[in-house]
Every structure is written in structure tokens, then in C-alpha cells.
Coordinates of C-alpha atoms and ligand atoms in Angstrom, one line a residue:
X1 CA 0.0 0.0 -0.1
X2 CA 1.5 3.4 -1.1
X3 CA 1.9 6.2 1.8
X4 CA 0.6 9.6 0.5
X5 CA 0.6 12.9 2.5
X6 CA -1.8 15.6 1.6
X7 CA -0.9 19.0 3.2
X8 CA -3.9 21.1 4.0
X9 CA -6.0 17.9 4.3
X10 CA -8.2 19.7 6.7
X11 CA -9.3 22.2 4.0
X12 CA -11.8 22.0 1.3
X13 CA -9.7 20.7 -1.7
X14 CA -7.3 18.8 0.5
X15 CA -9.9 16.8 2.1
X16 CA -11.4 15.7 -1.3
X17 CA -8.0 14.7 -2.4
X18 CA -7.7 12.6 0.8
X19 CA -10.9 10.8 -0.1
X20 CA -10.0 10.0 -3.6
X21 CA -6.4 8.8 -2.9
X22 CA -7.9 6.6 0.0
X23 CA -10.4 5.3 -2.4
X24 CA -7.5 4.6 -4.8
X25 CA -6.0 2.3 -2.2
X26 CA -3.3 4.6 -0.4
X27 CA -2.8 5.0 3.3
X28 CA -3.2 8.7 3.5
X29 CA -1.6 11.0 5.9
X30 CA -4.2 13.9 6.3
X31 CA -2.4 17.0 7.3
X32 CA -3.8 19.9 9.2
X33 CA -2.5 23.0 10.9
X34 CA -5.0 24.4 13.2
X35 CA -7.8 22.2 11.8
X36 CA -6.6 18.9 13.7
X37 CA -10.1 17.9 14.7
X38 CA -11.4 18.2 11.1
X39 CA -8.5 16.2 9.8
X40 CA -9.3 13.6 12.6
X41 CA -12.9 13.3 11.5
X42 CA -12.0 12.7 8.1
X43 CA -9.5 10.1 9.1
X44 CA -12.2 8.2 11.2
X45 CA -14.7 8.7 8.1
X46 CA -12.2 7.0 5.8
X47 CA -11.3 4.2 8.1
X48 CA -15.0 3.6 8.9
X49 CA -15.4 3.1 5.1
X50 CA -12.6 0.5 5.0
X51 CA -9.8 2.9 3.9
X52 CA -6.6 3.7 5.7
X53 CA -5.8 7.2 7.0
X54 CA -4.4 9.2 9.9
X55 CA -4.3 12.6 10.9
X56 CA -1.4 14.7 11.6
X57 CA -0.6 18.5 12.3
X58 CA 2.2 20.9 11.7
X59 CA 2.7 24.6 10.7
X60 CA 4.5 24.2 7.1
X61 CA 6.4 27.4 7.9
X62 CA 8.0 25.7 10.8
X63 CA 11.0 23.8 9.3
X64 CA 11.9 22.0 12.6
X65 CA 8.5 20.8 13.5
X66 CA 7.8 19.7 9.9
X67 CA 11.1 17.8 9.9
X68 CA 10.4 16.3 13.2
X69 CA 7.0 14.7 12.1
X70 CA 8.2 13.9 8.4
X71 CA 11.3 12.0 9.8
X72 CA 9.1 9.7 11.9
X73 CA 6.7 9.0 9.1
X74 CA 9.5 7.7 6.6
X75 CA 11.2 5.6 9.1
X76 CA 9.7 2.5 7.8
X77 CA 8.3 3.2 4.3
X78 CA 8.6 6.4 2.0
X79 CA 6.0 8.7 1.2
X80 CA 5.5 8.3 -2.4
X81 CA 2.8 10.3 -3.1
X82 CA 3.1 14.0 -2.1
X83 CA 0.3 16.8 -2.5
X84 CA 1.6 20.0 -1.7
X85 CA -1.9 21.6 -1.1
X86 CA -1.7 24.0 2.0
X87 CA -1.9 27.6 1.0
X88 CA -3.3 30.8 2.0
X89 CA -4.2 34.2 0.4
X90 CA -4.1 37.6 2.1
X91 CA -5.3 40.1 -0.5
X92 CA -4.6 43.8 -0.8
X93 CA -3.9 46.1 -3.7
X94 CA -0.2 46.4 -4.1
X95 CA 0.3 50.0 -2.5
X96 CA -1.5 49.0 0.5
X97 CA -0.2 45.7 0.9
X98 CA 1.7 45.4 4.3
X99 CA 5.0 43.7 4.5
X100 CA 3.7 40.8 6.7
X101 CA 1.0 40.0 4.1
X102 CA 3.6 39.7 1.4
X103 CA 5.9 37.5 3.6
X104 CA 3.2 35.1 5.2
X105 CA 1.7 34.2 1.7
X106 CA 5.1 33.5 0.4
X107 CA 6.2 31.9 3.7
X108 CA 3.1 29.3 3.6
X109 CA 3.0 28.6 -0.1
X110 CA 6.8 28.5 -1.2
X111 CA 8.7 27.9 2.1
X112 CA 6.3 25.5 2.9
X113 CA 6.7 23.6 -0.2
X114 CA 10.5 23.3 0.6
X115 CA 10.0 22.3 4.2
X116 CA 7.8 19.6 3.4
X117 CA 9.0 18.4 0.1
X118 CA 12.9 18.3 0.7
X119 CA 12.9 15.9 3.6
X120 CA 10.7 13.3 1.6
X121 CA 12.9 13.5 -1.4
X122 CA 15.7 11.0 -0.7
X123 CA 13.6 8.2 0.6
X124 CA 11.4 8.8 -2.5
X125 CA 14.3 8.7 -4.9
X126 CA 15.5 5.4 -3.2
X127 CA 12.2 3.8 -4.0
X128 CA 12.6 4.7 -7.5
X129 CA 8.9 5.8 -7.7
X130 CA 7.0 8.9 -6.8
X131 CA 4.4 11.5 -7.6
X132 CA 4.6 15.2 -6.3
X133 CA 1.6 17.2 -7.0
X134 CA 1.6 21.0 -6.1
X135 CA -1.5 23.1 -5.8
X136 CA -0.8 26.2 -7.7
X137 CA -3.6 28.8 -8.9
X138 CA -5.1 30.4 -12.0
X139 CA -3.6 33.6 -10.4
X140 CA -0.1 32.7 -11.2
X141 CA -1.0 32.4 -14.9
X142 CA -3.2 35.3 -15.5
X143 CA -2.4 37.4 -12.6
X144 CA -5.2 38.9 -10.4
X145 CA -5.7 42.4 -8.8
X146 CA -5.0 42.4 -5.1
X147 CA -3.0 39.1 -5.4
X148 CA 0.5 40.3 -6.1
X149 CA 1.7 38.2 -3.2
X150 CA -0.4 35.1 -3.9
X151 CA 0.3 35.0 -7.7
X152 CA 4.0 35.5 -7.0
X153 CA 3.9 32.7 -4.6
X154 CA 2.0 30.3 -6.9
X155 CA 4.3 31.4 -9.8
X156 CA 7.5 30.4 -7.8
X157 CA 5.5 27.0 -7.0
X158 CA 5.2 26.5 -10.9
X159 CA 8.9 27.2 -11.7
X160 CA 10.0 25.0 -8.8
X161 CA 7.8 22.3 -10.2
X162 CA 9.4 22.3 -13.6
X163 CA 13.1 22.3 -12.2
X164 CA 12.5 19.6 -9.9
X165 CA 10.6 17.6 -12.4
X166 CA 13.8 17.7 -14.4
X167 CA 15.8 16.8 -11.5
X168 CA 14.0 13.5 -10.5
X169 CA 12.5 12.4 -13.9
X170 CA 15.1 9.6 -14.4
X171 CA 14.2 8.2 -10.9
X172 CA 10.5 7.5 -11.7
X173 CA 9.3 10.6 -10.0
X174 CA 6.8 13.0 -11.7
X175 CA 6.4 16.5 -10.5
X176 CA 3.4 18.5 -11.6
X177 CA 1.1 21.5 -10.5
X178 CA -2.6 21.8 -10.8
X179 CA -3.7 25.3 -11.2
X180 CA -7.3 25.6 -10.2
X181 CA -9.5 28.6 -11.0
X182 CA -12.5 29.3 -8.7
X183 CA -13.2 26.3 -6.5
X184 CA -16.1 25.9 -4.2
X185 CA -14.5 26.1 -0.7
X186 CA -14.3 28.5 2.4
X187 CA -11.3 30.0 0.6
X188 CA -13.1 31.2 -2.5
X189 CA -16.6 32.0 -0.7
X190 CA -15.3 35.2 0.8
X191 CA -13.6 36.4 -2.5
X192 CA -16.2 35.6 -5.2
X193 CA -19.9 35.9 -5.2
X194 CA -22.2 34.1 -7.7
X195 CA -22.4 37.4 -10.0
X196 CA -18.6 37.5 -10.2
X197 CA -18.5 33.8 -11.0
X198 CA -20.9 34.0 -13.9
X199 CA -18.8 36.9 -15.3
X200 CA -15.4 35.3 -15.0
X201 CA -16.1 31.8 -15.6
X202 CA -17.2 30.5 -19.2
X203 CA -18.9 27.6 -17.5
X204 CA -20.8 29.9 -15.2
X205 CA -20.1 28.0 -12.2
X206 CA -17.5 27.3 -9.6
X207 CA -15.5 23.9 -9.8
X208 CA -16.1 21.5 -6.9
X209 CA -13.2 20.1 -4.7
X210 CA -14.0 16.6 -6.0
X211 CA -13.3 17.7 -9.6
X212 CA -10.0 19.0 -8.6
X213 CA -9.3 15.9 -6.5
X214 CA -10.0 13.7 -9.6
X215 CA -7.3 15.4 -11.6
X216 CA -4.9 15.0 -8.7
X217 CA -5.9 11.3 -8.3
X218 CA -5.1 10.9 -11.9
X219 CA -1.7 12.5 -11.7
X220 CA -0.9 10.4 -8.7
X221 CA -1.9 7.1 -10.5
X222 CA 0.4 4.8 -12.4
X223 CA -1.2 5.6 -15.6
X224 CA 0.0 9.4 -15.4
X225 CA 3.8 8.1 -15.5
X226 CA 4.7 10.1 -18.6
X227 CA 3.3 13.4 -17.4
X228 CA 5.9 15.5 -15.5
X229 CA 6.9 19.2 -15.3
X230 CA 3.4 20.5 -16.3
X231 CA 1.1 23.2 -14.9
X232 CA -2.5 21.7 -15.6
X233 CA -5.3 24.1 -15.3
X234 CA -8.7 23.3 -14.0
X235 CA -11.0 26.5 -14.3
X236 CA -13.9 26.0 -16.2
X237 CA -12.4 27.7 -19.4
X238 CA -11.1 30.9 -17.7
X239 CA -8.2 30.8 -20.1
Ligands
LIG1 P1 -8.8 26.0 2.7 O1 -8.8 27.5 3.2 O2 -10.2 25.3 2.8 O3 -7.6 25.3 3.1 C1 -6.4 25.6 3.3 C2 -5.6 24.5 4.0 O4 -4.1 25.1 4.1 C3 -6.1 24.2 5.2 O5 -6.1 22.7 5.6 C4 -5.2 24.8 6.3 O6 -4.8 24.0 7.5 C5 -3.8 24.7 5.5 N1 -2.9 25.8 6.0 C6 -3.0 27.2 5.9 N2 -1.9 27.7 6.4 C7 -1.0 26.6 6.9 C8 0.2 26.5 7.5 N3 0.9 27.7 7.9 N4 0.7 25.3 7.8 C9 -0.2 24.4 7.5 N5 -1.3 24.2 6.9 C10 -1.7 25.4 6.6 O7 -8.5 26.3 1.1 P2 -8.7 25.4 -0.3 O8 -9.1 24.1 0.1 O9 -9.6 26.4 -1.0 O10 -7.2 25.7 -0.9 C11 -6.4 24.7 -1.0 C12 -5.2 24.9 -2.1 O11 -5.9 25.3 -3.3 C13 -4.5 26.2 -1.6 O12 -3.2 26.0 -2.0 C14 -5.1 27.3 -2.5 O13 -4.3 28.3 -2.8 C15 -5.4 26.5 -3.8 N6 -6.4 27.1 -4.6 C16 -7.8 27.3 -4.2 C17 -8.7 27.9 -4.9 C18 -10.1 28.0 -4.5 O14 -10.8 28.8 -5.2 N7 -10.6 27.4 -3.4 C19 -8.4 28.3 -6.3 C20 -6.8 28.2 -6.6 C21 -6.0 27.6 -5.8 P3 -5.8 24.3 8.8 O15 -7.2 24.9 8.3 O16 -5.8 23.0 9.5 O17 -5.3 25.6 9.6

């Protein structure tokens, strides 16, 4: 049974990804930061349905805390599927953006990617099979007013995806990013009302977390072995 780690598994998209990977037969580590009870409830539901999952918590910006937990997780078996999904946005038009808004969003989205991914690489490389899927955003591809920090962070994640893919391609490891548009989770609820969605999205609706999870589930599968270094949009036709 392959071990999978989904960061931000306590959130909207992450929870759907955890369900999908568990349904595909993985043992899923459901990661949370402040929302450990939600991750635990999800782990209990997956186990009650015959799947295999456990909840754990750390702040992805705290490199020492991350390393402590991850070292223990890979003692007996490598994590071969990693979904870097934890992320935040903190919007403001650029002239009014406070330094801490800039630094915090980059810290979670970019340094968090480093802190979680780096300690998992050698065990994954030794196993000669792996899947890394980074959750980016349409904002990195099109830009978005009020999201200079967020689009910079997700753009960095896209570039890291392409470079890491080249480093590890010969080891049977693929590295891809998915770039969702507007997905129906608490994160997007505050930012876009129904009118804005109808105006911005050719399909006139938000995507669902399950639709994103289906794409990630495919990228994590054996069948996706020749797809690497790609940024794959899932956005109802925005671009
Ligand atoms: P949610 O707000 O529902 O989930 C965000 C997740 O990130 C939570 O599980 C949260 O953990 C975790 N998280 C936040 N900060 C930290 C931290 N410092 N350390 C560890 N974990 C942290 O958002 P979504 O499910 O909507 O978003 C998931 C991903 O998808 C994000 O990367 C987001 O940028 C991206 N995305 C979302 C879109 C959307 O429309 N919803 C569109 C494009 C991209 P906890 O709650 O436990 O604290």
C-alpha cells in the first residue's frame, strides 16, 4: 500500500484529495495546521469506510516541526505520493499591501513547499517511484488584482515544479502542478459571489473540490507516469 501525504487535508480541496487517494488504495496522512479535529474526523470517516488514513498536524512554515514529524513518518516506508496543497491568500492592492501580508503568503506557499518536500525526497528517490503534485492557482498564470503576493507565490511554485521535475525524472518521480480557478471552498467563498463567478467563468459555475481531486488522483496514479513538469489548469475555461 502506497503512503500519501496531503498537506492542508483539513481544508476544502485537501479533504477531497484525501478521500480520492484513500479510495484509490493509499494510506493517507491527512495534514492539518489549526484544523486537526477536522482532519481527525475525516481520517475516522475514511477508516470507517474501509480505507486507511491518519491525521497529523504541523505548521508548514516551521521547518523544525515539519522535519520532526516527517522523519518519523518515513522511518519504515517512504511517502511516495505528496500533494502540496496547504496554502493561504491575504489580498490587498499592492500600494496598500503590508510587508507581513507579502511575507506570510510566500512563507506558507513557497517555504512550506520546501520544508515539506525536501525531507521526503531521498526516501522517495531510493524507492524509484514517486508523484509530487503542487496545488497552484490560475492567479499565477493570469495575474489577479489584489493578489500580487499570492500570484508571486504560486508562480514560484510553478517554476519549482518544472525544475524539480527535471531533477528527478530519471528516478521514476513525476512532479506536476494543478492550477485551479474558482473552486467552491471556504477560501473562495469570501472572494467571489455568484455574479462574479458568472462573469469570470465561461462555465458559469465554480468547480468542486471533487473535480480537482479527480485530476490530482489521476496525476498520482500509475497511468500518469509520462506526465511531468506540467502546470495543468482546471478552471471552467477561464483561459
Ligand atoms: P482552505 O482554506 O479550505 O484550506 C487551506 C488549507 O491550508 C487548510 O487545510 C489549512 O490548514 C492549510 N494551511 C494554511 N496555512 C497553513 C500553515 N501555515 N501550515 C500548514 N497548513 C496550513 O483552502 P482550499 O481548500 O480552497 O485551498 C487549497 C489549495 O488550493 C490552496 O493552496 C489554495 O491556494 C489553492 N487554490 C484554491 C482555490 C479555490 O478557489 N478554493 C483556487 C486556486 C487555488 P488548517 O485549516 O488546518 O489550519
